[in-house]
PDB file of C-alpha atoms in Angstrom:
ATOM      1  CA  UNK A 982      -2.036  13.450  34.642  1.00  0.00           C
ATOM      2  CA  UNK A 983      -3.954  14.454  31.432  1.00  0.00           C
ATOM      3  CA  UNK A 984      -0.861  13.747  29.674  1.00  0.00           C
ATOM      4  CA  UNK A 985      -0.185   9.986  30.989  1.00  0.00           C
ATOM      5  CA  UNK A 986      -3.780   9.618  29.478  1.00  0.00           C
ATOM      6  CA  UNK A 987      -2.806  10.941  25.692  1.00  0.00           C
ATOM      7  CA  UNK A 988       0.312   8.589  25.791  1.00  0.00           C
ATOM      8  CA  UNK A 989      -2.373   5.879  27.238  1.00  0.00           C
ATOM      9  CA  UNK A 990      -4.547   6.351  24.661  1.00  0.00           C
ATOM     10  CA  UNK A 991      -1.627   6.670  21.637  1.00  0.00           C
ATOM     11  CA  UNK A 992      -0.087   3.231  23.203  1.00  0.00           C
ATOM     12  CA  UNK A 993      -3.119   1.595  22.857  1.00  0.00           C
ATOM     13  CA  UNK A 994      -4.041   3.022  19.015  1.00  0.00           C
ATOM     14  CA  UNK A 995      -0.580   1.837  18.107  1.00  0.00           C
ATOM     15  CA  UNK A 996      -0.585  -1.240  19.426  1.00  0.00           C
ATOM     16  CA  UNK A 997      -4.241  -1.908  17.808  1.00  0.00           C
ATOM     17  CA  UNK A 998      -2.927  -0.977  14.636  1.00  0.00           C
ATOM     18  CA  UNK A 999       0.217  -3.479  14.998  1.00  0.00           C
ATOM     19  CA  UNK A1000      -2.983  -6.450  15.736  1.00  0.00           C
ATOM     20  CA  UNK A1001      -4.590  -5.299  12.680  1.00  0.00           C
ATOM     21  CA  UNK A1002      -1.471  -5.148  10.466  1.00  0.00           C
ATOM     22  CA  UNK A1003      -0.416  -8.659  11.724  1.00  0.00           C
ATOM     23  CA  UNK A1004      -4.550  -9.810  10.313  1.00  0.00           C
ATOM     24  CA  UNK A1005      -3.413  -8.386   7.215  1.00  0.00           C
ATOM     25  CA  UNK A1006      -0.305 -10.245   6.819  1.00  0.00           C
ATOM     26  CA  UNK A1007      -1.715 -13.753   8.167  1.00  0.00           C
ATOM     27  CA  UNK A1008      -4.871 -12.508   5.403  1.00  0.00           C
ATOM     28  CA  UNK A1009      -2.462 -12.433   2.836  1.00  0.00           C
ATOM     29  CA  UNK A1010      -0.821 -16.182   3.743  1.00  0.00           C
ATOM     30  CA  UNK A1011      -4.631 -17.311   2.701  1.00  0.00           C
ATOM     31  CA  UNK A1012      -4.880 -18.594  -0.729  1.00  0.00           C
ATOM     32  CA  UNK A1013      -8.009 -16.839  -2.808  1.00  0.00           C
ATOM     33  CA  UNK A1014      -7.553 -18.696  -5.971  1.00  0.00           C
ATOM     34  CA  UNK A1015      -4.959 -16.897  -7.194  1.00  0.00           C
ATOM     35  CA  UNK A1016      -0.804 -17.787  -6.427  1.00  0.00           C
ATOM     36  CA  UNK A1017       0.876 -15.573  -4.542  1.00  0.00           C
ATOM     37  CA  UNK A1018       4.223 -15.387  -3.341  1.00  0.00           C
ATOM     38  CA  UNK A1019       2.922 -14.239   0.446  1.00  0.00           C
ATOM     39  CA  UNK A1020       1.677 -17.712   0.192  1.00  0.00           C
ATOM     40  CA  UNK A1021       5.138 -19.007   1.077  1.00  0.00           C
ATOM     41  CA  UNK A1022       5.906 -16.258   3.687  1.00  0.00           C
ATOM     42  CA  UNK A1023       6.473 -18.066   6.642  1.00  0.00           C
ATOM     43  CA  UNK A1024       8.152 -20.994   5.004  1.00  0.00           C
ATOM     44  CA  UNK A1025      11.703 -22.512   6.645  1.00  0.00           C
ATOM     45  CA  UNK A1026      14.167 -24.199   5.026  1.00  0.00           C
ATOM     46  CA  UNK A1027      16.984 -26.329   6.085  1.00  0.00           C
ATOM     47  CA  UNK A1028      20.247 -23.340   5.342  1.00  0.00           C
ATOM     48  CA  UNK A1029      23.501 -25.061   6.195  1.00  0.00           C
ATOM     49  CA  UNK A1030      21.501 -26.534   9.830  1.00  0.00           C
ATOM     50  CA  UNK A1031      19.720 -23.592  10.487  1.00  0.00           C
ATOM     51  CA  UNK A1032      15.922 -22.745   9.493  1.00  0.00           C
ATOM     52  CA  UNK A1033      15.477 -20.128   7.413  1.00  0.00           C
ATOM     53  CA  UNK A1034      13.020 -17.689   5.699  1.00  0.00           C
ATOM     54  CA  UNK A1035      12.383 -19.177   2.018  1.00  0.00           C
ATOM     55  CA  UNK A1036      12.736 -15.513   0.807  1.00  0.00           C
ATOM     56  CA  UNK A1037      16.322 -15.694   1.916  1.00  0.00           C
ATOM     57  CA  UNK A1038      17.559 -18.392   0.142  1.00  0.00           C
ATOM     58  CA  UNK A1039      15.194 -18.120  -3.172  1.00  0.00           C
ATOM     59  CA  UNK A1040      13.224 -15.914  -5.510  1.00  0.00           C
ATOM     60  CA  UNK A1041       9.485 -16.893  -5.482  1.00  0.00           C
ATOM     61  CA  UNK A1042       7.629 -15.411  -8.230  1.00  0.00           C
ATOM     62  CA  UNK A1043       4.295 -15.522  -9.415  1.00  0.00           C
ATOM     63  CA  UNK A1044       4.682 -17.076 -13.152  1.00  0.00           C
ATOM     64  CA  UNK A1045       0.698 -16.483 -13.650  1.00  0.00           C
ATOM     65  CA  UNK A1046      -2.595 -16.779 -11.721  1.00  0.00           C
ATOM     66  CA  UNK A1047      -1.891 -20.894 -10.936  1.00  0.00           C
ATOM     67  CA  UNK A1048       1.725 -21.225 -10.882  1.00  0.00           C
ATOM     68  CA  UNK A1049       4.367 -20.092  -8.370  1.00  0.00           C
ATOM     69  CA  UNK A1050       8.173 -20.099  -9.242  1.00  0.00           C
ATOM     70  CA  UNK A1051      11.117 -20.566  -6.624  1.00  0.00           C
ATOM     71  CA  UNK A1052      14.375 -19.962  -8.362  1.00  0.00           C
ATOM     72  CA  UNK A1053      16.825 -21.203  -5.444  1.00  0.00           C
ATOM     73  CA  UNK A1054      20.339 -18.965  -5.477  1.00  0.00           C
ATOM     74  CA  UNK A1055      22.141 -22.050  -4.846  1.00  0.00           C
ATOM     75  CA  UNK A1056      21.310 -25.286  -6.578  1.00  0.00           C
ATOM     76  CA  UNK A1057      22.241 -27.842  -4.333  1.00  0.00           C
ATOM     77  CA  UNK A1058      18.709 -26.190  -2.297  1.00  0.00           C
ATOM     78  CA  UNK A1059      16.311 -27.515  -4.417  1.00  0.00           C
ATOM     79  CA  UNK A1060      16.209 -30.272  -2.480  1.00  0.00           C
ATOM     80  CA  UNK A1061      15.733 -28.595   1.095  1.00  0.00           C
ATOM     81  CA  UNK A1062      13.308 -26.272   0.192  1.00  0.00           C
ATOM     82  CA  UNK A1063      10.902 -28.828  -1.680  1.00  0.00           C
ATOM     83  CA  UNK A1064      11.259 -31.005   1.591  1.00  0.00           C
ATOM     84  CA  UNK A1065       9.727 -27.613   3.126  1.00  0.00           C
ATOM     85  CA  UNK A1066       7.322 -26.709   0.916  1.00  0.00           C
ATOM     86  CA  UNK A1067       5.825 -31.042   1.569  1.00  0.00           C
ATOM     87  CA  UNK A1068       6.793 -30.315   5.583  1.00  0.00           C
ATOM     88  CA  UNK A1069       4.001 -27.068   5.327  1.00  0.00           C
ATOM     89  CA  UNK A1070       1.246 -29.167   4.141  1.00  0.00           C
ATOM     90  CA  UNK A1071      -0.275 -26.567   2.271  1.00  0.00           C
ATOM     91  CA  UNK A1072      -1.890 -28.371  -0.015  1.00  0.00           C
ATOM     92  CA  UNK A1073       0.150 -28.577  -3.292  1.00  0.00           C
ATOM     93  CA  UNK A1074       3.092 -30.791  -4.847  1.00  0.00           C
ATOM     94  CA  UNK A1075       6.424 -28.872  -5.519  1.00  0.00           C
ATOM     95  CA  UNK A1076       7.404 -30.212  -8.861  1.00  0.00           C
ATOM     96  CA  UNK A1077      11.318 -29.471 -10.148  1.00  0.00           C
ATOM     97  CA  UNK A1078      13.378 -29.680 -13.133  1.00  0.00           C
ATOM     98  CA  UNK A1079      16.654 -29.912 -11.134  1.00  0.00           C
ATOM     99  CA  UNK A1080      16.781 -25.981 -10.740  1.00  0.00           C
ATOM    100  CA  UNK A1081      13.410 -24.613 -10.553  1.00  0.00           C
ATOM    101  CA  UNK A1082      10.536 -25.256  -9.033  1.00  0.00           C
ATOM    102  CA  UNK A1083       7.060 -25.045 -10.056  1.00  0.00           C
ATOM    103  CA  UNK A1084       3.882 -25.020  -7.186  1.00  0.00           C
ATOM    104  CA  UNK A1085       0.541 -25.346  -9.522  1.00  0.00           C
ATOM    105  CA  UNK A1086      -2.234 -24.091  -7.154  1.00  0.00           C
ATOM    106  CA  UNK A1087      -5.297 -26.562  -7.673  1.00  0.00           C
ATOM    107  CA  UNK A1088      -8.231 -25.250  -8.423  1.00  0.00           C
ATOM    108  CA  UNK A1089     -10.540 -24.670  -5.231  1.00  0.00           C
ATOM    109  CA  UNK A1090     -13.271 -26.885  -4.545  1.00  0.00           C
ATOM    110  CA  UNK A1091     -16.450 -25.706  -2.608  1.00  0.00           C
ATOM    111  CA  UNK A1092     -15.329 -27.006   0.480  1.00  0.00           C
ATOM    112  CA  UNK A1093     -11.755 -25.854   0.554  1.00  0.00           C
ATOM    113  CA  UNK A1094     -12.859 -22.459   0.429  1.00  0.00           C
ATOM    114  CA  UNK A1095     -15.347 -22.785   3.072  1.00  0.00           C
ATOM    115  CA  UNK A1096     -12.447 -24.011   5.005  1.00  0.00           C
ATOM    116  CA  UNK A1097     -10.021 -21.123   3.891  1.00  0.00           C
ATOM    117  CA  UNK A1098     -13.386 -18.863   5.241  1.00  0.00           C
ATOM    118  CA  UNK A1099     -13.754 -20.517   8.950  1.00  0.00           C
ATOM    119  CA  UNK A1100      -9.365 -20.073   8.695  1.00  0.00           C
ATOM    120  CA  UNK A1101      -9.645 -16.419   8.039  1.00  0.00           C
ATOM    121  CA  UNK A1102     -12.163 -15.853  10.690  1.00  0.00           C
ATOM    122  CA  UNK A1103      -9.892 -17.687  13.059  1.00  0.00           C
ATOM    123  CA  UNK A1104      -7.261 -15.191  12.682  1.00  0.00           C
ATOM    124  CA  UNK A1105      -9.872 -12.296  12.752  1.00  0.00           C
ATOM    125  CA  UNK A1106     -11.062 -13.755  15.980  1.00  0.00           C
ATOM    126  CA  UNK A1107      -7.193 -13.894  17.137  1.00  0.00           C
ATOM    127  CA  UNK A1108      -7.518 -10.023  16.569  1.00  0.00           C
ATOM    128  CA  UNK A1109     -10.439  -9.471  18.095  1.00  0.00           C
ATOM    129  CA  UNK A1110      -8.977 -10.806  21.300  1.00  0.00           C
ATOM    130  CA  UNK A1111      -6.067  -8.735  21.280  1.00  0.00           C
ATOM    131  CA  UNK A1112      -8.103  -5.688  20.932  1.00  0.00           C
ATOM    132  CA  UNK A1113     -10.198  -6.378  24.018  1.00  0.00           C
ATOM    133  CA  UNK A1114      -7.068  -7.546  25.960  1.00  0.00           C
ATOM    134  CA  UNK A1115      -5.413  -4.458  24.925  1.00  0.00           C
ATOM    135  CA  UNK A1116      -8.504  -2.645  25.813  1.00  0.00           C
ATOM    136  CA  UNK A1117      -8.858  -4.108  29.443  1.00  0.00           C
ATOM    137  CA  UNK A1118      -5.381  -3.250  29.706  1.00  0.00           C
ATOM    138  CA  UNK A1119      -5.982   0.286  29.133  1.00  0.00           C
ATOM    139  CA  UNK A1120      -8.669   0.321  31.494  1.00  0.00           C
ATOM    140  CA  UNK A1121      -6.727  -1.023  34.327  1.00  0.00           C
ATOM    141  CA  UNK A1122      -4.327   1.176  33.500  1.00  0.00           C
ATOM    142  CA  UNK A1123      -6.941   4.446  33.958  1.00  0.00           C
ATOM    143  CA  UNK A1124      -8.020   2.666  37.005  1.00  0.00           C
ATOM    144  CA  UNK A1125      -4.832   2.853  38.309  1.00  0.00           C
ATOM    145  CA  UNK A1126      -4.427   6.684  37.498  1.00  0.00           C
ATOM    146  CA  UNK A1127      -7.698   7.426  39.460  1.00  0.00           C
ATOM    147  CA  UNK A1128      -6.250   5.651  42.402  1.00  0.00           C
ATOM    148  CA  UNK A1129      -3.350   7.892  41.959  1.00  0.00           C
ATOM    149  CA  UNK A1130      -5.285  11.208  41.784  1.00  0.00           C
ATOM    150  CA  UNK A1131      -6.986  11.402  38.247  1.00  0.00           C
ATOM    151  CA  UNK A1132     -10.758  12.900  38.524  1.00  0.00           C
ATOM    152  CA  UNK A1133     -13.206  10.101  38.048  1.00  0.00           C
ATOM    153  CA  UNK A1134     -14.423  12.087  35.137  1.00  0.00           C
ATOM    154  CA  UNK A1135     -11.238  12.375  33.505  1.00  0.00           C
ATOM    155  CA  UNK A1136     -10.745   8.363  33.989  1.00  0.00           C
ATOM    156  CA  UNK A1137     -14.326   7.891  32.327  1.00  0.00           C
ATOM    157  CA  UNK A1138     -14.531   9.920  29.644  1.00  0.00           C
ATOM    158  CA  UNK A1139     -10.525   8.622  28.850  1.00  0.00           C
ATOM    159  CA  UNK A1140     -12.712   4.603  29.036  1.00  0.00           C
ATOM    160  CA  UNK A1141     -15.190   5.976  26.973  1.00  0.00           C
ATOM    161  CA  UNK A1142     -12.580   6.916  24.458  1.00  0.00           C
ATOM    162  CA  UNK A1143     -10.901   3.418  24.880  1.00  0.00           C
ATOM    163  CA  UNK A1144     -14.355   2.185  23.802  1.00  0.00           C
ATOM    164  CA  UNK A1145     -14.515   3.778  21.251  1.00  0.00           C
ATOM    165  CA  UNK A1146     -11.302   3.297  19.856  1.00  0.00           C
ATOM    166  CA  UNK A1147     -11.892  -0.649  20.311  1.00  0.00           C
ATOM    167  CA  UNK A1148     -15.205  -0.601  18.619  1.00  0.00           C
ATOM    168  CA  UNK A1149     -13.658   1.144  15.541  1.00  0.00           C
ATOM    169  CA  UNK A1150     -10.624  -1.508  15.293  1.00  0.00           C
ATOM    170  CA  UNK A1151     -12.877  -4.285  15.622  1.00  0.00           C
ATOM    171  CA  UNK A1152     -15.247  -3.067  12.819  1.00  0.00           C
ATOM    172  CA  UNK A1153     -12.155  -3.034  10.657  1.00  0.00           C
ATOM    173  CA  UNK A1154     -10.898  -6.028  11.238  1.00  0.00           C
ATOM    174  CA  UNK A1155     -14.744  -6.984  10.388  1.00  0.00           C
ATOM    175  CA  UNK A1156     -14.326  -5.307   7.058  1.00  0.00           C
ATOM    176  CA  UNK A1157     -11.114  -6.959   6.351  1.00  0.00           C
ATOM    177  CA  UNK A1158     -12.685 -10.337   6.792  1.00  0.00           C
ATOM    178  CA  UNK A1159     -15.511  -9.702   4.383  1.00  0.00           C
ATOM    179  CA  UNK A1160     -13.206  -8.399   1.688  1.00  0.00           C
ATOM    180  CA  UNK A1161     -11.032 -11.678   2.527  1.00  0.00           C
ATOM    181  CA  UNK A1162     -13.892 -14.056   2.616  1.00  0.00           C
ATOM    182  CA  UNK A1163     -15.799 -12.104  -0.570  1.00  0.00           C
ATOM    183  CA  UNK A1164     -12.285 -12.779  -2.215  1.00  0.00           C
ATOM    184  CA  UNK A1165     -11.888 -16.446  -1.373  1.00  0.00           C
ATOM    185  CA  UNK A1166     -15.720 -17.355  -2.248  1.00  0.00           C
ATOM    186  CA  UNK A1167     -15.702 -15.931  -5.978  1.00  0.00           C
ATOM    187  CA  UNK A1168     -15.812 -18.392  -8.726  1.00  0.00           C
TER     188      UNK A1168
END
């Protein structure tokens, strides 16, 4: 029984750590001033009648701080994938010379990076949920091996550890919202 609660516990560690790598990646989709390819991570285009990954069917660069790059591999996308990048309303004008494009990232007001602050703590609130869901799943879970025989100490010191280990992924995804908001609010 003690070892259905290890593999309780290491299912529930792993799948905290998949909520908190999934922050970082929807972290890195926010824009902090700088142009970043990320940025354009969960772009589609129009391939041939099916939607695809922009990564797929073009290199997107960083040419410096303001300015993104998408080099399509196949010219007659140009088209398609500026259509996308004006579908994603993300705030900028794709401008092209027939086989490049250029994104130059505006400069942020004071309000748009309030907003890209309340964004960010949306999806570190979208975390935070998981966590406790994934928590009260564990505990039902425990529950469910007392009924079955576990000692009631064994099933509360294994919550206490659940606890524990929810309290320590929530306080990081707390740090990685202060790094991301520190990030978005300097000048």
């Amino acid at each position: 029984m003690s070892a259905d609660l290890g593999n309780l516990l290491s299912e529930t560690e792993a799948a905290m750590n998949k909520a908190i790598a999934h922050l970082e990646n929807e972290l890195t989709k926010i824009r902090a001033g700088k142009a970043s390819p990320n940025m354009l991570d969960g772009l589609m285009v129009e391939y041939y009648g099916s939607p695809t990954p922009i990564g797929q069917v073009a290199n997107v660069s960083a040419m410096d701080s303001r300015t993104l790059t998408i080099q399509p591999w196949e010219k007659n996308m140009v088209g398609p994938i500026e259509k996308a990048i004006l579908q994603a309303n993300i705030g900028v004008t794709p401008q092209n010379d027939g086989s490049v494009i250029r994104i130059t990232m505006p400069p942020l007001t004071e309000e748009r990076r309030r907003g890209l602050v309340k964004q960010a703590n949306v999806e570190g609130e979208h975390s935070k949920v998981t966590i406790r869901n994934l928590r009260r799943d564990a505990i039902e879970k425990i529950k469910k091996l007392q009924k079955e025989g576990l000692s009631e100490d064994a099933c509360k010191d294994a919550e206490i550890d659940i606890q524990e280990l929810t309290n320590k992924f929530i306080a990081l995804v707390d740090k990685h919202l202060v790094a991301k908001d520190k990030e978005i609010m300097a000048v």
